[in-house]
PDB file of C-alpha atoms in Angstrom:
ATOM      1  CA  MET A   1     -16.531 253.515-105.395  1.00  0.00           C
ATOM      2  CA  SER A   2     -17.878 252.483-102.099  1.00  0.00           C
ATOM      3  CA  ARG A   3     -15.366 250.143-102.295  1.00  0.00           C
ATOM      4  CA  ILE A   4     -12.128 252.390-102.775  1.00  0.00           C
ATOM      5  CA  VAL A   5     -13.349 254.851-100.070  1.00  0.00           C
ATOM      6  CA  SER A   6     -14.025 251.926 -97.592  1.00  0.00           C
ATOM      7  CA  PHE A   7     -10.636 250.737 -98.753  1.00  0.00           C
ATOM      8  CA  ILE A   8      -9.670 254.220 -97.794  1.00  0.00           C
ATOM      9  CA  LYS A   9     -11.254 254.682 -94.778  1.00  0.00           C
ATOM     10  CA  ALA A  10      -9.755 250.980 -93.666  1.00  0.00           C
ATOM     11  CA  LYS A  11      -5.869 252.004 -94.428  1.00  0.00           C
ATOM     12  CA  VAL A  12      -6.614 256.231 -92.876  1.00  0.00           C
ATOM     13  CA  ARG A  13      -7.645 253.994 -89.375  1.00  0.00           C
ATOM     14  CA  ARG A  14      -4.311 251.437 -89.684  1.00  0.00           C
ATOM     15  CA  LEU A  15      -2.192 254.226 -89.789  1.00  0.00           C
ATOM     16  CA  ARG A  16      -4.042 256.357 -87.256  1.00  0.00           C
ATOM     17  CA  ALA A  17      -3.123 253.349 -85.074  1.00  0.00           C
ATOM     18  CA  ILE A  18       0.653 252.923 -85.893  1.00  0.00           C
ATOM     19  CA  ALA A  19       1.111 256.341 -85.686  1.00  0.00           C
ATOM     20  CA  ALA A  20      -0.474 256.428 -82.198  1.00  0.00           C
ATOM     21  CA  LEU A  21       1.615 253.481 -82.045  1.00  0.00           C
ATOM     22  CA  PHE A  22       4.340 254.897 -82.835  1.00  0.00           C
ATOM     23  CA  ALA A  23       4.446 258.242 -81.004  1.00  0.00           C
ATOM     24  CA  ALA A  24       3.544 255.765 -77.158  1.00  0.00           C
ATOM     25  CA  GLY A  25       7.267 253.918 -78.042  1.00  0.00           C
ATOM     26  CA  ILE A  26       9.070 257.193 -79.228  1.00  0.00           C
ATOM     27  CA  LEU A  27       7.856 258.816 -76.052  1.00  0.00           C
ATOM     28  CA  LEU A  28       8.565 255.362 -73.554  1.00  0.00           C
ATOM     29  CA  LEU A  29      12.210 255.531 -75.563  1.00  0.00           C
ATOM     30  CA  THR A  30      13.018 258.833 -74.270  1.00  0.00           C
ATOM     31  CA  THR A  31      11.515 258.390 -71.075  1.00  0.00           C
ATOM     32  CA  ALA A  32      13.357 255.299 -69.750  1.00  0.00           C
ATOM     33  CA  CYS A  33      16.449 255.872 -72.278  1.00  0.00           C
ATOM     34  CA  GLN A  34      16.899 259.471 -70.680  1.00  0.00           C
ATOM     35  CA  ALA A  35      20.267 259.940 -68.157  1.00  0.00           C
ATOM     36  CA  PRO A  36      20.365 260.823 -64.824  1.00  0.00           C
ATOM     37  CA  PRO A  37      20.668 264.459 -63.939  1.00  0.00           C
ATOM     38  CA  SER A  38      24.538 265.324 -62.813  1.00  0.00           C
ATOM     39  CA  PRO A  39      25.320 266.133 -59.168  1.00  0.00           C
ATOM     40  CA  ARG A  40      27.069 269.285 -60.438  1.00  0.00           C
ATOM     41  CA  ALA A  41      23.000 270.321 -61.913  1.00  0.00           C
ATOM     42  CA  ALA A  42      21.863 269.925 -58.045  1.00  0.00           C
ATOM     43  CA  GLY A  43      24.338 271.036 -56.103  1.00  0.00           C
ATOM     44  CA  SER A  44      28.092 271.732 -55.580  1.00  0.00           C
ATOM     45  CA  GLY A  45      28.088 267.704 -54.602  1.00  0.00           C
ATOM     46  CA  VAL A  46      30.627 268.308 -51.652  1.00  0.00           C
ATOM     47  CA  GLU A  47      29.007 266.545 -47.758  1.00  0.00           C
ATOM     48  CA  ASN A  48      31.350 267.974 -45.541  1.00  0.00           C
ATOM     49  CA  PRO A  49      30.069 265.533 -42.104  1.00  0.00           C
ATOM     50  CA  GLY A  50      31.956 267.783 -39.894  1.00  0.00           C
ATOM     51  CA  SER A  51      29.681 270.305 -39.718  1.00  0.00           C
ATOM     52  CA  ARG A  52      26.188 269.405 -38.483  1.00  0.00           C
ATOM     53  CA  GLN A  53      23.624 272.088 -37.559  1.00  0.00           C
ATOM     54  CA  PRO A  54      23.432 272.989 -33.775  1.00  0.00           C
ATOM     55  CA  THR A  55      20.781 271.041 -31.546  1.00  0.00           C
ATOM     56  CA  GLU A  56      19.846 272.680 -28.536  1.00  0.00           C
ATOM     57  CA  LEU A  57      17.252 271.396 -25.741  1.00  0.00           C
ATOM     58  CA  TYR A  58      13.310 272.005 -26.343  1.00  0.00           C
ATOM     59  CA  LYS A  59      11.790 274.736 -23.805  1.00  0.00           C
ATOM     60  CA  PRO A  60       8.687 275.545 -23.841  1.00  0.00           C
ATOM     61  CA  THR A  61       6.892 279.159 -23.860  1.00  0.00           C
ATOM     62  CA  GLN A  62       3.645 278.622 -22.971  1.00  0.00           C
ATOM     63  CA  GLU A  63       2.514 276.770 -19.890  1.00  0.00           C
ATOM     64  CA  TYR A  64       0.682 273.770 -19.786  1.00  0.00           C
ATOM     65  CA  LYS A  65      -3.232 273.702 -19.942  1.00  0.00           C
ATOM     66  CA  GLY A  66      -3.621 270.176 -20.094  1.00  0.00           C
ATOM     67  CA  GLY A  67      -5.263 271.000 -23.557  1.00  0.00           C
ATOM     68  CA  MET A  68      -4.392 268.709 -26.506  1.00  0.00           C
ATOM     69  CA  ASN A  69       0.183 268.027 -26.406  1.00  0.00           C
ATOM     70  CA  LYS A  70      -0.290 269.686 -23.210  1.00  0.00           C
ATOM     71  CA  PHE A  71      -0.963 273.200 -24.309  1.00  0.00           C
ATOM     72  CA  GLU A  72      -4.034 275.347 -24.917  1.00  0.00           C
ATOM     73  CA  ASP A  73      -6.057 274.557 -27.910  1.00  0.00           C
ATOM     74  CA  THR A  74      -6.580 278.074 -29.322  1.00  0.00           C
ATOM     75  CA  ASP A  75      -4.288 280.429 -30.382  1.00  0.00           C
ATOM     76  CA  PRO A  76      -3.375 282.753 -28.059  1.00  0.00           C
ATOM     77  CA  ARG A  77      -2.630 285.602 -30.127  1.00  0.00           C
ATOM     78  CA  ARG A  78      -6.528 284.971 -30.843  1.00  0.00           C
ATOM     79  CA  ASP A  79      -9.016 288.566 -30.108  1.00  0.00           C
ATOM     80  CA  LEU A  80     -11.971 286.970 -29.034  1.00  0.00           C
ATOM     81  CA  THR A  81     -13.980 290.135 -27.582  1.00  0.00           C
ATOM     82  CA  GLY A  82     -16.058 290.555 -30.759  1.00  0.00           C
ATOM     83  CA  ALA A  83     -17.363 286.992 -30.395  1.00  0.00           C
ATOM     84  CA  ASN A  84     -18.324 287.136 -27.526  1.00  0.00           C
ATOM     85  CA  ARG A  85     -20.416 291.074 -27.299  1.00  0.00           C
ATOM     86  CA  LYS A  86     -22.048 289.264 -30.582  1.00  0.00           C
ATOM     87  CA  ALA A  87     -23.354 285.851 -29.010  1.00  0.00           C
ATOM     88  CA  GLU A  88     -24.041 288.419 -25.760  1.00  0.00           C
ATOM     89  CA  ALA A  89     -26.355 290.389 -28.366  1.00  0.00           C
ATOM     90  CA  LEU A  90     -27.738 287.412 -30.003  1.00  0.00           C
ATOM     91  CA  VAL A  91     -28.286 285.693 -26.210  1.00  0.00           C
ATOM     92  CA  GLU A  92     -29.783 289.363 -25.496  1.00  0.00           C
ATOM     93  CA  ASN A  93     -32.268 289.582 -28.505  1.00  0.00           C
ATOM     94  CA  SER A  94     -33.790 285.998 -27.501  1.00  0.00           C
ATOM     95  CA  LYS A  95     -34.229 287.191 -24.471  1.00  0.00           C
ATOM     96  CA  GLN A  96     -36.203 289.815 -25.394  1.00  0.00           C
ATOM     97  CA  ASN A  97     -38.088 288.118 -28.092  1.00  0.00           C
ATOM     98  CA  LEU A  98     -39.650 285.723 -25.137  1.00  0.00           C
ATOM     99  CA  ARG A  99     -40.644 288.497 -23.756  1.00  0.00           C
ATOM    100  CA  LYS A 100     -42.498 289.712 -26.288  1.00  0.00           C
ATOM    101  CA  VAL A 101     -44.455 286.415 -27.004  1.00  0.00           C
ATOM    102  CA  GLU A 102     -46.927 285.939 -23.558  1.00  0.00           C
ATOM    103  CA  SER A 103     -48.420 282.125 -25.164  1.00  0.00           C
ATOM    104  CA  PRO A 104     -48.294 280.224 -28.798  1.00  0.00           C
ATOM    105  CA  GLY A 105     -51.566 281.911 -29.384  1.00  0.00           C
ATOM    106  CA  ASP A 106     -49.085 285.209 -29.333  1.00  0.00           C
ATOM    107  CA  PHE A 107     -46.432 283.704 -31.666  1.00  0.00           C
ATOM    108  CA  VAL A 108     -49.031 281.818 -34.362  1.00  0.00           C
ATOM    109  CA  GLU A 109     -50.504 285.751 -34.385  1.00  0.00           C
ATOM    110  CA  ASN A 110     -47.328 287.477 -35.219  1.00  0.00           C
ATOM    111  CA  TYR A 111     -46.299 284.665 -37.576  1.00  0.00           C
ATOM    112  CA  ARG A 112     -48.908 285.393 -39.689  1.00  0.00           C
ATOM    113  CA  GLU A 113     -48.983 288.773 -39.150  1.00  0.00           C
ATOM    114  CA  GLY A 114     -45.120 288.777 -40.548  1.00  0.00           C
ATOM    115  CA  THR A 115     -43.502 290.121 -37.840  1.00  0.00           C
ATOM    116  CA  PRO A 116     -42.735 286.839 -35.293  1.00  0.00           C
TER     117      PRO A 116
END
């Protein structure tokens, strides 16, 4: 009985391998032998070499600043007032923290109490 089961299992494995190879071959064949798309599907297929896009001389809209590519490195539309206010507040906060502590011993004592 075990011989029959092992024989059937071997046949199934072979059939799966043959089916996988057959599927891969069909996939390769249909992809490689596919007809190229027609020019009508991509567009009209007519090219008019006489009509070209008009070109103009480059005129910069920003003045020379000396940054990358000879212009300012930041976006001129960017609003920095909020960032400057926040930076000033952080500097002032750090100055107040330095005024609170007179010596390293005071800092250690405040830190142990949980209020550095």
